Amino acid sequence: MNKYVCDVCGYVYDPEIGDPDNGVSPGTTFEDIPDDWICPTCAAGSESFSPAS
């Protein structure tokens, strides 16, 4: 599972951790997060994320 980084603030979404505080369970791939999920740090939409290198 690939990590994704927010292009706005640098937050890294790690699918092994998910974002349980915002309803995304551990093990959820970035492609499977809800469409209305936003970056927990800066509130950017998921379209503002790129695969981490």
mmCIF file of C-alpha atoms in Angstrom, residues 1-2 11 13-30 32-34 37:
data_model
loop_
_atom_site.group_PDB
_atom_site.id
_atom_site.type_symbol
_atom_site.label_atom_id
_atom_site.label_comp_id
_atom_site.label_asym_id
_atom_site.label_seq_id
_atom_site.Cartn_x
_atom_site.Cartn_y
_atom_site.Cartn_z
ATOM 1 C CA MET A 1 0.000 0.000 0.000
ATOM 2 C CA ASN A 2 1.383 3.344 -1.059
ATOM 3 C CA TYR A 11 0.844 15.600 5.707
ATOM 4 C CA TYR A 13 -1.452 9.574 4.538
ATOM 5 C CA ASP A 14 -0.229 6.124 5.546
ATOM 6 C CA PRO A 15 -2.775 3.412 4.695
ATOM 7 C CA GLU A 16 -1.405 1.153 7.436
ATOM 8 C CA ILE A 17 -2.473 3.810 9.967
ATOM 9 C CA GLY A 18 -5.452 5.304 8.107
ATOM 10 C CA ASP A 19 -7.106 8.346 9.694
ATOM 11 C CA PRO A 20 -9.289 6.828 12.425
ATOM 12 C CA ASP A 21 -10.041 10.228 13.981
ATOM 13 C CA ASN A 22 -11.806 11.114 10.722
ATOM 14 C CA GLY A 23 -13.488 7.800 9.941
ATOM 15 C CA VAL A 24 -10.803 6.114 7.811
ATOM 16 C CA SER A 25 -9.881 2.725 9.263
ATOM 17 C CA PRO A 26 -6.332 1.370 9.280
ATOM 18 C CA GLY A 27 -5.715 -0.689 6.146
ATOM 19 C CA THR A 28 -7.721 1.644 3.883
ATOM 20 C CA THR A 29 -5.879 2.409 0.651
ATOM 21 C CA PHE A 30 -5.829 6.017 -0.487
ATOM 22 C CA ASP A 32 -10.655 3.729 -1.106
ATOM 23 C CA ILE A 33 -10.959 6.711 1.232
ATOM 24 C CA PRO A 34 -14.346 8.499 1.070
ATOM 25 C CA TRP A 37 -12.323 13.054 3.141
#
